[in-house]
Amino acid sequence: MGFLDIRNVTKSYGQLEVLHRVDISVEEGEFLVLVGPSGCGKSTLLGMIAGLEGISSGEIAIRDRVVNGVHPSKRNIAMVFQSYALYPNMTVGQNITFGLEMHGVPKAERDKALAEVAKLLQIDHLIDRKPGQLSGGQRQRVAMGRALVRDPDVFLFDEPLSNLDAKLRVDMRTEIKKLHAKLKRTIVYVTHDQIEAMTLSTRIAVMNKGYIQQLGTPKEIYDSPANVFVATFMGSPAMNVVPARIVVREDRPYAEVVLGDGAKSLLAFSQPGLASYDGHDILLGIRPEAITDPEGADRKSQNIVSLKNRVIVTEPAGSDTFVTMSLGGKDVIARMRADVDIAGGDDFEFAVNMEKAVAFDPKTEERIRP
Amino acid sequence: MSAVSQDTAVRTGRVTRIFIYLVLLLFALFYLLPLYVMGINSLKPLPEITGGNMMALPKTWTLDAWRSAWSTAQIGVSPTGLKPYFLNSILMVVPAVAISTIVGALNGYVLTKWRFRGDTIVFGLMLFSCFIPFQIVLIPMALVLGKLGLAGSVPGLVLVHVVYGIGFTTLYYRNYYATFPTELVKAAQIDGAGFFQIFWRILLPVSGPITVVSVIWQFTNIWNDFLFGVSFGGTSQPMTAALNNLVQSSTGVKEYNVHFAGAIIAALPTLLVYVVAGRYFVRGLMAGSVKG
């Protein structure tokens, strides 16, 4: 029994099922991020938790109370919307306390709660302004204040940062993380931005086409993706996924890949269990940061394999240099130190950290876990 | 000049500009001419009109015609002036405008924020009522009013105008609320506001421009309506019907000065509404048409 239980929940519009049997149990104080491309059903799921969308089958329970059919205002949740949804005719103070007023909280208590929240979010000086007179970041704070003041069981965030400019978004992200660390409240947060998902969450549910693709901690999702979709969706640049074949030499499994010049090279796997897949075609997944120059390789890794290949192009990005080469007929991006000395056309000795490599079934695109 | 040339990139020559203003002035005078004729002739004694020039200013200025039109002129069979009919019109217009506007606002709110199966069909049917000519419904309307016991009364006229007006007011409010973000309604639901609280606290405070449009439109239409007034007014006929009786009387001397004064009195309330709220009218009609 979790704090917020989503049990076998589906959503259909007529014959069309848009959300398929979602099953998530959220513990108290958890920060769950629902992430996925647009149309994956993440906002629908959030709307169902909020009570703004009906539940076609299954049940949602908050603190062991099934809330199917319970009005949104009686679920003890609060929501922050993408557009902030501030009432334009009310001042900041009235916006924040509107929910309390609707719940019949006396004026004195409302004012006290408002003062506390305004202080916490540093918007004390804006209390008497109208939303139209605020900047994007200030509106964002007011929207959060409106959620905080209710002191709900569960906070729901619907892409709250996507309307902010890039710099402010990073600032507010840190702000939200701090707030969660301080208040330790249960949060369900929807975003399409995988960096927000990685940085904020204690757990991530990666969604696509109405299915939960994988549910796990950010580290599990990143290091051990369940399928090709999760592997390529999370991380920027995306994980390199290239066709390869498993060959076994002296009981040890290797990935045989085609280099840029058509020659073949063997990369030793760290998982001995893959030996039972001798001769199988696979998709080999390697994160860009697992391919470096020999000096930049991870010293803790037990399995650095060197690979000679031609560099196609380099992209210095300031903090890193991205180096593109060809493996298995696909462009593969390596993330290297900023001051690495390579140019396009060079033959270079890459260091591949095969401890971090994963193998996928090319047909089902599911992870091969020996 | 300088202000204009800052706003527009196109520069016009001095001669062209003078020409444009002259033409505009001419048209303005042309359109003001009837009002001028009505105004000065209502301030003349009758012999000056019958024996003189319609365009000339009065030799003796007098308000007798206005007094007569307001309180003593012969309307139909009794010499009451327009006063009682003016009151009838007010008693009819105010509730009719208020009710049709409120119902239109509620309809618009439901049709955009509480959508239900078949809501577009309902809206389409309501729109249809905007295109039904008055004449077609006279007989069925008379039957209904008779059955309700409202025939020939002010409440009957109010009902007729409310029924006719709801189509328009619903159209206005629906289109206005369609641009209102639905997330605000959802936020208010989560905050615990009910159906009418959301309407009253969230939507209505931002409905100023469209309310002005609705009120002006309804006020003008209902005040100026003649057909329903004369058909269903009975003993409590509105201003328009009385004016007709005043002007079209076939017995006695034609008191043109009284007629002019009566016509101006009849037009004053709508003029007043436009003067007070006219600039919001255009603003409301344009609402949502341009982003930002």
XYZ file of C-alpha atoms in Angstrom, chain B residues 21-197:
177
model
C -10.977 66.216 -44.694
C -13.319 68.262 -46.870
C -15.059 65.154 -48.145
C -15.322 63.740 -44.639
C -16.780 66.992 -43.358
C -19.310 67.046 -46.170
C -20.480 63.544 -45.362
C -20.677 64.328 -41.664
C -22.872 67.374 -42.379
C -25.034 65.360 -44.717
C -25.666 62.714 -42.060
C -26.305 65.323 -39.380
C -28.835 67.179 -41.528
C -31.945 65.178 -40.483
C -31.069 65.625 -36.812
C -30.664 69.360 -37.411
C -34.036 69.587 -39.122
C -35.733 67.644 -36.337
C -34.015 69.632 -33.643
C -34.773 73.151 -34.880
C -38.299 72.386 -36.019
C -39.188 70.868 -32.656
C -38.265 74.214 -31.119
C -40.525 76.290 -33.415
C -44.213 77.132 -33.051
C -46.311 75.288 -35.657
C -47.134 78.301 -37.935
C -43.423 78.931 -38.508
C -43.111 75.409 -39.989
C -46.243 75.398 -42.123
C -45.652 78.905 -43.423
C -41.889 79.006 -43.666
C -38.586 77.325 -44.414
C -37.803 73.890 -42.900
C -34.112 74.768 -42.738
C -34.463 78.166 -41.091
C -33.700 78.734 -37.450
C -36.751 79.458 -35.202
C -37.790 83.146 -34.893
C -39.345 82.418 -31.497
C -37.716 79.592 -29.542
C -40.188 77.499 -27.575
C -40.305 74.163 -25.715
C -44.091 73.903 -26.069
C -43.856 71.153 -28.650
C -41.660 69.070 -26.303
C -44.045 69.564 -23.398
C -46.957 68.642 -25.596
C -45.263 65.535 -26.990
C -44.277 64.381 -23.523
C -47.522 64.926 -21.607
C -50.549 66.281 -23.524
C -50.473 65.156 -27.145
C -53.324 63.032 -28.433
C -52.173 59.375 -28.617
C -54.940 57.259 -30.091
C -58.052 58.156 -28.092
C -56.603 59.814 -24.996
C -54.489 63.002 -24.656
C -51.748 61.493 -22.490
C -48.615 62.408 -24.406
C -45.791 59.900 -24.771
C -44.991 59.721 -21.046
C -46.915 56.543 -20.089
C -45.623 54.720 -23.162
C -42.093 55.780 -22.415
C -42.517 54.195 -18.989
C -43.959 51.065 -20.615
C -40.888 50.858 -22.817
C -38.558 51.193 -19.834
C -40.505 48.550 -17.888
C -40.175 46.254 -20.891
C -36.588 46.964 -21.939
C -34.820 46.757 -18.591
C -35.950 43.262 -17.547
C -35.818 41.951 -21.110
C -32.220 43.112 -21.590
C -31.163 41.914 -18.146
C -32.748 38.470 -18.426
C -31.598 37.774 -21.982
C -28.048 38.888 -21.166
C -27.825 36.766 -18.006
C -29.271 33.702 -19.728
C -26.943 34.253 -22.714
C -23.931 34.457 -20.406
C -24.932 31.236 -18.618
C -25.516 29.497 -21.963
C -22.121 30.615 -23.226
C -20.494 29.385 -20.002
C -22.118 25.950 -20.239
C -21.525 25.576 -23.977
C -17.799 26.259 -23.634
C -16.773 25.101 -20.150
C -19.252 22.316 -19.325
C -19.429 20.650 -22.693
C -21.845 17.786 -23.085
C -22.792 15.356 -25.825
C -24.594 17.251 -28.577
C -23.639 20.710 -27.321
C -22.735 21.917 -30.806
C -26.174 20.888 -32.042
C -27.807 22.826 -29.226
C -25.689 25.837 -30.063
C -26.499 25.474 -33.767
C -30.223 25.433 -33.023
C -29.875 28.534 -30.844
C -27.982 30.274 -33.635
C -30.832 29.357 -35.941
C -33.133 31.596 -33.920
C -31.047 34.590 -35.014
C -32.206 34.057 -38.580
C -35.965 33.658 -38.039
C -37.871 36.745 -39.232
C -40.217 38.329 -36.689
C -43.271 38.027 -38.943
C -43.152 34.220 -39.065
C -43.616 33.759 -35.344
C -46.413 36.303 -34.791
C -49.297 33.825 -34.742
C -47.635 31.007 -32.774
C -46.325 33.623 -30.339
C -49.814 35.081 -29.912
C -51.128 31.584 -29.130
C -48.438 30.939 -26.552
C -48.906 34.319 -24.874
C -52.656 33.712 -24.762
C -52.192 30.287 -23.147
C -49.821 31.794 -20.581
C -52.237 34.600 -19.840
C -49.628 37.188 -20.732
C -51.267 38.618 -23.849
C -51.342 42.417 -24.048
C -49.123 42.937 -21.014
C -45.592 44.181 -20.344
C -44.438 40.786 -18.957
C -45.674 39.230 -22.204
C -43.508 41.609 -24.233
C -40.567 40.900 -21.943
C -40.987 37.169 -22.571
C -41.155 37.673 -26.347
C -37.999 39.765 -26.427
C -36.097 37.447 -24.081
C -36.924 34.454 -26.266
C -35.855 36.338 -29.360
C -32.726 37.769 -27.813
C -31.251 34.613 -26.269
C -29.950 33.425 -29.642
C -27.827 36.531 -30.061
C -26.629 36.847 -26.485
C -25.682 33.146 -26.412
C -23.688 33.602 -29.599
C -21.809 36.570 -28.129
C -20.950 34.933 -24.824
C -20.127 31.536 -26.284
C -17.592 33.028 -28.678
C -16.157 35.224 -25.954
C -15.809 32.389 -23.432
C -14.374 30.062 -26.074
C -11.172 32.121 -25.912
C -11.140 31.992 -22.094
C -8.559 29.402 -20.933
C -10.250 26.224 -19.708
C -7.319 25.561 -17.357
C -8.638 28.417 -15.195
C -11.925 26.589 -14.787
C -10.067 23.395 -13.897
C -7.929 25.264 -11.378
C -11.077 26.710 -9.816
C -12.629 23.240 -9.653
C -9.591 21.939 -7.795
C -9.792 24.995 -5.537
C -13.294 23.846 -4.686
C -15.430 26.405 -6.496
C -18.835 25.201 -7.698
C -20.672 25.814 -10.958
C -22.050 29.235 -10.060
C -19.017 30.289 -8.018
